[in-house]
Amino acid sequence: MPAAPRAYCPAAPTATHRQRILLLIALAAAGGFVYLQWFAAPSRGDYRIAEIERRPIPKTVLIELWRDTALGQRARAQDRYRLAPDACRGIVRERHAACAASASAGAPELIAGKQASRRIARPYLACVLPHPHCRGVEVRTEEQARQHCRD
């Protein structure tokens, strides 16, 4: 009768194997840390508009920070624009791409000062934020106000 084949049973890991595995894990963690610190693009959460003089901000990140500022206006949307907060947020999100493109056109890739930031922020916010609404119509001129806002 032939002998039954022996099942392969790997040897239990030795202390040397465990050390090698731990060393590989430590090296992978260190490599990930180095990559995230020096090579990965920084997130917008790392930047603050108030610190732009000390730490320049990439143009795309600056626009995102100003978008967050515009979205923060929705808390006052009812008083300021006669608009529901969710409707205000929808308008900002809908207009963001076009307004960002026009406001940042011609600006350098890295914004290094408050004046440069304002040169982007003013047209962006003017474009992206809603104007007051009367009877569901956005009012931009005095003529539109006379036409739609009479009570």
JSON list of C-alpha atoms in Angstrom, two decimals:
[
{"chain": "A", "resi": 1, "resn": "MET", "atom": "CA", "xyz": [0.00, 0.00, 0.00]},
{"chain": "A", "resi": 2, "resn": "PRO", "atom": "CA", "xyz": [1.47, 3.34, -1.02]},
{"chain": "A", "resi": 3, "resn": "ALA", "atom": "CA", "xyz": [2.14, 5.83, 1.67]},
{"chain": "A", "resi": 4, "resn": "ALA", "atom": "CA", "xyz": [-0.33, 8.67, 1.94]},
{"chain": "A", "resi": 5, "resn": "PRO", "atom": "CA", "xyz": [1.05, 11.95, 0.67]},
{"chain": "A", "resi": 6, "resn": "ARG", "atom": "CA", "xyz": [2.17, 14.19, 3.46]},
{"chain": "A", "resi": 7, "resn": "ALA", "atom": "CA", "xyz": [0.40, 17.49, 3.70]},
{"chain": "A", "resi": 8, "resn": "TYR", "atom": "CA", "xyz": [2.63, 20.51, 3.47]},
{"chain": "A", "resi": 9, "resn": "CYS", "atom": "CA", "xyz": [2.79, 22.21, 6.78]},
{"chain": "A", "resi": 10, "resn": "PRO", "atom": "CA", "xyz": [5.01, 25.28, 6.90]},
{"chain": "A", "resi": 11, "resn": "ALA", "atom": "CA", "xyz": [7.20, 25.60, 9.88]},
{"chain": "A", "resi": 12, "resn": "ALA", "atom": "CA", "xyz": [6.11, 28.01, 12.55]},
{"chain": "A", "resi": 13, "resn": "PRO", "atom": "CA", "xyz": [7.60, 31.46, 12.05]},
{"chain": "A", "resi": 14, "resn": "THR", "atom": "CA", "xyz": [10.82, 31.89, 13.89]},
{"chain": "A", "resi": 15, "resn": "ALA", "atom": "CA", "xyz": [11.97, 34.99, 15.71]},
{"chain": "A", "resi": 16, "resn": "THR", "atom": "CA", "xyz": [14.01, 35.97, 12.64]},
{"chain": "A", "resi": 17, "resn": "HIS", "atom": "CA", "xyz": [10.93, 35.77, 10.40]},
{"chain": "A", "resi": 18, "resn": "ARG", "atom": "CA", "xyz": [8.94, 37.93, 12.81]},
{"chain": "A", "resi": 19, "resn": "GLN", "atom": "CA", "xyz": [11.72, 40.49, 12.91]},
{"chain": "A", "resi": 20, "resn": "ARG", "atom": "CA", "xyz": [11.86, 40.64, 9.12]},
{"chain": "A", "resi": 21, "resn": "ILE", "atom": "CA", "xyz": [8.08, 41.09, 8.89]},
{"chain": "A", "resi": 22, "resn": "LEU", "atom": "CA", "xyz": [8.15, 43.86, 11.50]},
{"chain": "A", "resi": 23, "resn": "LEU", "atom": "CA", "xyz": [11.04, 45.52, 9.70]},
{"chain": "A", "resi": 24, "resn": "LEU", "atom": "CA", "xyz": [9.12, 45.44, 6.39]},
{"chain": "A", "resi": 25, "resn": "ILE", "atom": "CA", "xyz": [6.05, 46.94, 8.07]},
{"chain": "A", "resi": 26, "resn": "ALA", "atom": "CA", "xyz": [8.17, 49.69, 9.66]},
{"chain": "A", "resi": 27, "resn": "LEU", "atom": "CA", "xyz": [9.86, 50.48, 6.33]},
{"chain": "A", "resi": 28, "resn": "ALA", "atom": "CA", "xyz": [6.50, 50.65, 4.53]},
{"chain": "A", "resi": 29, "resn": "ALA", "atom": "CA", "xyz": [5.11, 52.99, 7.20]},
{"chain": "A", "resi": 30, "resn": "ALA", "atom": "CA", "xyz": [8.20, 55.21, 7.03]},
{"chain": "A", "resi": 31, "resn": "GLY", "atom": "CA", "xyz": [8.02, 55.30, 3.23]},
{"chain": "A", "resi": 32, "resn": "GLY", "atom": "CA", "xyz": [4.35, 56.26, 3.34]},
{"chain": "A", "resi": 33, "resn": "PHE", "atom": "CA", "xyz": [5.07, 59.02, 5.83]},
{"chain": "A", "resi": 34, "resn": "VAL", "atom": "CA", "xyz": [7.91, 60.44, 3.72]},
{"chain": "A", "resi": 35, "resn": "TYR", "atom": "CA", "xyz": [5.76, 60.34, 0.58]},
{"chain": "A", "resi": 36, "resn": "LEU", "atom": "CA", "xyz": [2.85, 62.13, 2.25]},
{"chain": "A", "resi": 37, "resn": "GLN", "atom": "CA", "xyz": [5.08, 64.77, 3.83]},
{"chain": "A", "resi": 38, "resn": "TRP", "atom": "CA", "xyz": [7.31, 65.63, 0.87]},
{"chain": "A", "resi": 39, "resn": "PHE", "atom": "CA", "xyz": [5.79, 64.42, -2.37]},
{"chain": "A", "resi": 40, "resn": "ALA", "atom": "CA", "xyz": [2.00, 64.24, -2.13]},
{"chain": "A", "resi": 41, "resn": "ALA", "atom": "CA", "xyz": [0.01, 67.36, -2.94]},
{"chain": "A", "resi": 42, "resn": "PRO", "atom": "CA", "xyz": [-1.03, 69.11, 0.26]},
{"chain": "A", "resi": 43, "resn": "SER", "atom": "CA", "xyz": [-4.70, 69.15, 1.08]},
{"chain": "A", "resi": 44, "resn": "ARG", "atom": "CA", "xyz": [-6.58, 72.40, 1.31]},
{"chain": "A", "resi": 45, "resn": "GLY", "atom": "CA", "xyz": [-7.03, 71.77, 5.03]},
{"chain": "A", "resi": 46, "resn": "ASP", "atom": "CA", "xyz": [-3.33, 72.50, 5.46]},
{"chain": "A", "resi": 47, "resn": "TYR", "atom": "CA", "xyz": [-3.70, 76.07, 4.19]},
{"chain": "A", "resi": 48, "resn": "ARG", "atom": "CA", "xyz": [-5.28, 79.17, 5.75]},
{"chain": "A", "resi": 49, "resn": "ILE", "atom": "CA", "xyz": [-6.06, 82.38, 3.88]},
{"chain": "A", "resi": 50, "resn": "ALA", "atom": "CA", "xyz": [-4.98, 84.36, 6.94]},
{"chain": "A", "resi": 51, "resn": "GLU", "atom": "CA", "xyz": [-1.49, 82.80, 6.71]},
{"chain": "A", "resi": 52, "resn": "ILE", "atom": "CA", "xyz": [-0.96, 83.48, 2.99]},
{"chain": "A", "resi": 53, "resn": "GLU", "atom": "CA", "xyz": [1.87, 85.94, 3.64]},
{"chain": "A", "resi": 54, "resn": "ARG", "atom": "CA", "xyz": [3.90, 83.29, 5.48]},
{"chain": "A", "resi": 55, "resn": "ARG", "atom": "CA", "xyz": [2.82, 80.28, 3.42]},
{"chain": "A", "resi": 56, "resn": "PRO", "atom": "CA", "xyz": [1.82, 80.83, -0.23]},
{"chain": "A", "resi": 57, "resn": "ILE", "atom": "CA", "xyz": [-1.24, 78.90, -1.42]},
{"chain": "A", "resi": 58, "resn": "PRO", "atom": "CA", "xyz": [-1.67, 77.12, -4.77]},
{"chain": "A", "resi": 59, "resn": "LYS", "atom": "CA", "xyz": [-4.29, 78.91, -6.89]},
{"chain": "A", "resi": 60, "resn": "THR", "atom": "CA", "xyz": [-6.66, 75.93, -7.05]},
{"chain": "A", "resi": 61, "resn": "VAL", "atom": "CA", "xyz": [-6.52, 75.46, -3.28]},
{"chain": "A", "resi": 62, "resn": "LEU", "atom": "CA", "xyz": [-7.13, 79.19, -2.72]},
{"chain": "A", "resi": 63, "resn": "ILE", "atom": "CA", "xyz": [-10.26, 79.05, -4.89]},
{"chain": "A", "resi": 64, "resn": "GLU", "atom": "CA", "xyz": [-11.51, 76.08, -2.85]},
{"chain": "A", "resi": 65, "resn": "LEU", "atom": "CA", "xyz": [-10.94, 78.03, 0.37]},
{"chain": "A", "resi": 66, "resn": "TRP", "atom": "CA", "xyz": [-12.92, 80.97, -1.02]},
{"chain": "A", "resi": 67, "resn": "ARG", "atom": "CA", "xyz": [-15.65, 78.52, -2.08]},
{"chain": "A", "resi": 68, "resn": "ASP", "atom": "CA", "xyz": [-15.84, 77.34, 1.52]},
{"chain": "A", "resi": 69, "resn": "THR", "atom": "CA", "xyz": [-16.20, 80.99, 2.56]},
{"chain": "A", "resi": 70, "resn": "ALA", "atom": "CA", "xyz": [-19.03, 81.46, 0.06]},
{"chain": "A", "resi": 71, "resn": "LEU", "atom": "CA", "xyz": [-20.76, 78.31, 1.29]},
{"chain": "A", "resi": 72, "resn": "GLY", "atom": "CA", "xyz": [-20.52, 79.71, 4.82]},
{"chain": "A", "resi": 73, "resn": "GLN", "atom": "CA", "xyz": [-22.80, 82.56, 3.73]},
{"chain": "A", "resi": 74, "resn": "ARG", "atom": "CA", "xyz": [-25.75, 80.20, 3.50]},
{"chain": "A", "resi": 75, "resn": "ALA", "atom": "CA", "xyz": [-26.35, 80.60, 7.25]},
{"chain": "A", "resi": 76, "resn": "ARG", "atom": "CA", "xyz": [-27.34, 84.23, 6.55]},
{"chain": "A", "resi": 77, "resn": "ALA", "atom": "CA", "xyz": [-29.02, 83.51, 3.22]},
{"chain": "A", "resi": 78, "resn": "GLN", "atom": "CA", "xyz": [-32.54, 84.14, 4.47]},
{"chain": "A", "resi": 79, "resn": "ASP", "atom": "CA", "xyz": [-31.74, 87.62, 5.78]},
{"chain": "A", "resi": 80, "resn": "ARG", "atom": "CA", "xyz": [-29.21, 88.66, 3.14]},
{"chain": "A", "resi": 81, "resn": "TYR", "atom": "CA", "xyz": [-30.60, 87.14, -0.05]},
{"chain": "A", "resi": 82, "resn": "ARG", "atom": "CA", "xyz": [-34.19, 86.21, 0.90]},
{"chain": "A", "resi": 83, "resn": "LEU", "atom": "CA", "xyz": [-33.23, 82.68, -0.02]},
{"chain": "A", "resi": 84, "resn": "ALA", "atom": "CA", "xyz": [-33.34, 79.31, 1.77]},
{"chain": "A", "resi": 85, "resn": "PRO", "atom": "CA", "xyz": [-29.90, 78.10, 2.93]},
{"chain": "A", "resi": 86, "resn": "ASP", "atom": "CA", "xyz": [-30.05, 74.99, 0.74]},
{"chain": "A", "resi": 87, "resn": "ALA", "atom": "CA", "xyz": [-30.94, 77.09, -2.31]},
{"chain": "A", "resi": 88, "resn": "CYS", "atom": "CA", "xyz": [-27.99, 79.38, -1.57]},
{"chain": "A", "resi": 89, "resn": "ARG", "atom": "CA", "xyz": [-25.65, 76.39, -1.35]},
{"chain": "A", "resi": 90, "resn": "GLY", "atom": "CA", "xyz": [-27.02, 75.06, -4.63]},
{"chain": "A", "resi": 91, "resn": "ILE", "atom": "CA", "xyz": [-26.37, 78.35, -6.40]},
{"chain": "A", "resi": 92, "resn": "VAL", "atom": "CA", "xyz": [-22.79, 78.51, -5.12]},
{"chain": "A", "resi": 93, "resn": "ARG", "atom": "CA", "xyz": [-22.06, 74.94, -6.18]},
{"chain": "A", "resi": 94, "resn": "GLU", "atom": "CA", "xyz": [-23.68, 75.44, -9.58]},
{"chain": "A", "resi": 95, "resn": "ARG", "atom": "CA", "xyz": [-21.69, 78.60, -10.36]},
{"chain": "A", "resi": 96, "resn": "HIS", "atom": "CA", "xyz": [-18.37, 77.51, -8.81]},
{"chain": "A", "resi": 97, "resn": "ALA", "atom": "CA", "xyz": [-16.59, 76.05, -11.86]},
{"chain": "A", "resi": 98, "resn": "ALA", "atom": "CA", "xyz": [-17.32, 78.95, -14.21]},
{"chain": "A", "resi": 99, "resn": "CYS", "atom": "CA", "xyz": [-16.62, 81.61, -11.57]},
{"chain": "A", "resi": 100, "resn": "ALA", "atom": "CA", "xyz": [-13.38, 79.93, -10.50]},
{"chain": "A", "resi": 101, "resn": "ALA", "atom": "CA", "xyz": [-12.13, 79.77, -14.06]},
{"chain": "A", "resi": 102, "resn": "SER", "atom": "CA", "xyz": [-12.86, 83.41, -14.82]},
{"chain": "A", "resi": 103, "resn": "ALA", "atom": "CA", "xyz": [-11.61, 84.77, -11.47]},
{"chain": "A", "resi": 104, "resn": "SER", "atom": "CA", "xyz": [-8.32, 82.89, -11.53]},
{"chain": "A", "resi": 105, "resn": "ALA", "atom": "CA", "xyz": [-7.51, 83.38, -15.22]},
{"chain": "A", "resi": 106, "resn": "GLY", "atom": "CA", "xyz": [-4.07, 84.87, -15.61]},
{"chain": "A", "resi": 107, "resn": "ALA", "atom": "CA", "xyz": [-3.18, 84.47, -11.93]},
{"chain": "A", "resi": 108, "resn": "PRO", "atom": "CA", "xyz": [0.08, 82.71, -11.03]},
{"chain": "A", "resi": 109, "resn": "GLU", "atom": "CA", "xyz": [-0.09, 79.11, -9.87]},
{"chain": "A", "resi": 110, "resn": "LEU", "atom": "CA", "xyz": [1.13, 80.08, -6.38]},
{"chain": "A", "resi": 111, "resn": "ILE", "atom": "CA", "xyz": [-0.55, 83.01, -4.60]},
{"chain": "A", "resi": 112, "resn": "ALA", "atom": "CA", "xyz": [1.79, 84.62, -2.10]},
{"chain": "A", "resi": 113, "resn": "GLY", "atom": "CA", "xyz": [0.06, 87.70, -0.70]},
{"chain": "A", "resi": 114, "resn": "LYS", "atom": "CA", "xyz": [-3.20, 89.11, 0.58]},
{"chain": "A", "resi": 115, "resn": "GLN", "atom": "CA", "xyz": [-3.55, 91.55, -2.32]},
{"chain": "A", "resi": 116, "resn": "ALA", "atom": "CA", "xyz": [-3.13, 88.76, -4.87]},
{"chain": "A", "resi": 117, "resn": "SER", "atom": "CA", "xyz": [-5.67, 86.70, -2.93]},
{"chain": "A", "resi": 118, "resn": "ARG", "atom": "CA", "xyz": [-8.15, 89.59, -2.98]},
{"chain": "A", "resi": 119, "resn": "ARG", "atom": "CA", "xyz": [-7.68, 90.05, -6.74]},
{"chain": "A", "resi": 120, "resn": "ILE", "atom": "CA", "xyz": [-9.01, 86.51, -7.12]},
{"chain": "A", "resi": 121, "resn": "ALA", "atom": "CA", "xyz": [-11.54, 86.58, -4.27]},
{"chain": "A", "resi": 122, "resn": "ARG", "atom": "CA", "xyz": [-13.44, 89.74, -5.24]},
{"chain": "A", "resi": 123, "resn": "PRO", "atom": "CA", "xyz": [-14.53, 88.66, -8.72]},
{"chain": "A", "resi": 124, "resn": "TYR", "atom": "CA", "xyz": [-15.01, 85.06, -7.60]},
{"chain": "A", "resi": 125, "resn": "LEU", "atom": "CA", "xyz": [-17.31, 85.97, -4.70]},
{"chain": "A", "resi": 126, "resn": "ALA", "atom": "CA", "xyz": [-19.19, 88.54, -6.78]},
{"chain": "A", "resi": 127, "resn": "CYS", "atom": "CA", "xyz": [-19.79, 85.86, -9.39]},
{"chain": "A", "resi": 128, "resn": "VAL", "atom": "CA", "xyz": [-20.59, 82.89, -7.17]},
{"chain": "A", "resi": 129, "resn": "LEU", "atom": "CA", "xyz": [-22.73, 84.45, -4.42]},
{"chain": "A", "resi": 130, "resn": "PRO", "atom": "CA", "xyz": [-26.40, 84.96, -5.15]},
{"chain": "A", "resi": 131, "resn": "HIS", "atom": "CA", "xyz": [-28.02, 88.36, -5.37]},
{"chain": "A", "resi": 132, "resn": "PRO", "atom": "CA", "xyz": [-31.16, 89.12, -3.37]},
{"chain": "A", "resi": 133, "resn": "HIS", "atom": "CA", "xyz": [-34.29, 87.32, -4.50]},
{"chain": "A", "resi": 134, "resn": "CYS", "atom": "CA", "xyz": [-37.80, 88.69, -4.79]},
{"chain": "A", "resi": 135, "resn": "ARG", "atom": "CA", "xyz": [-40.66, 86.32, -5.46]},
{"chain": "A", "resi": 136, "resn": "GLY", "atom": "CA", "xyz": [-38.21, 83.64, -6.54]},
{"chain": "A", "resi": 137, "resn": "VAL", "atom": "CA", "xyz": [-36.34, 85.85, -9.03]},
{"chain": "A", "resi": 138, "resn": "GLU", "atom": "CA", "xyz": [-32.72, 86.87, -8.55]},
{"chain": "A", "resi": 139, "resn": "VAL", "atom": "CA", "xyz": [-32.57, 90.67, -8.62]},
{"chain": "A", "resi": 140, "resn": "ARG", "atom": "CA", "xyz": [-29.36, 92.22, -9.98]},
{"chain": "A", "resi": 141, "resn": "THR", "atom": "CA", "xyz": [-30.44, 95.71, -11.05]},
{"chain": "A", "resi": 142, "resn": "GLU", "atom": "CA", "xyz": [-32.72, 98.47, -9.77]},
{"chain": "A", "resi": 143, "resn": "GLU", "atom": "CA", "xyz": [-35.03, 97.88, -12.71]},
{"chain": "A", "resi": 144, "resn": "GLN", "atom": "CA", "xyz": [-35.41, 94.22, -11.77]},
{"chain": "A", "resi": 145, "resn": "ALA", "atom": "CA", "xyz": [-36.03, 95.25, -8.16]},
{"chain": "A", "resi": 146, "resn": "ARG", "atom": "CA", "xyz": [-38.82, 97.65, -9.21]},
{"chain": "A", "resi": 147, "resn": "GLN", "atom": "CA", "xyz": [-40.30, 94.96, -11.38]},
{"chain": "A", "resi": 148, "resn": "HIS", "atom": "CA", "xyz": [-40.20, 92.01, -8.94]},
{"chain": "A", "resi": 149, "resn": "CYS", "atom": "CA", "xyz": [-39.99, 93.37, -5.41]},
{"chain": "A", "resi": 150, "resn": "ARG", "atom": "CA", "xyz": [-43.11, 95.49, -5.13]},
{"chain": "A", "resi": 151, "resn": "ASP", "atom": "CA", "xyz": [-45.28, 94.33, -2.31]}
]
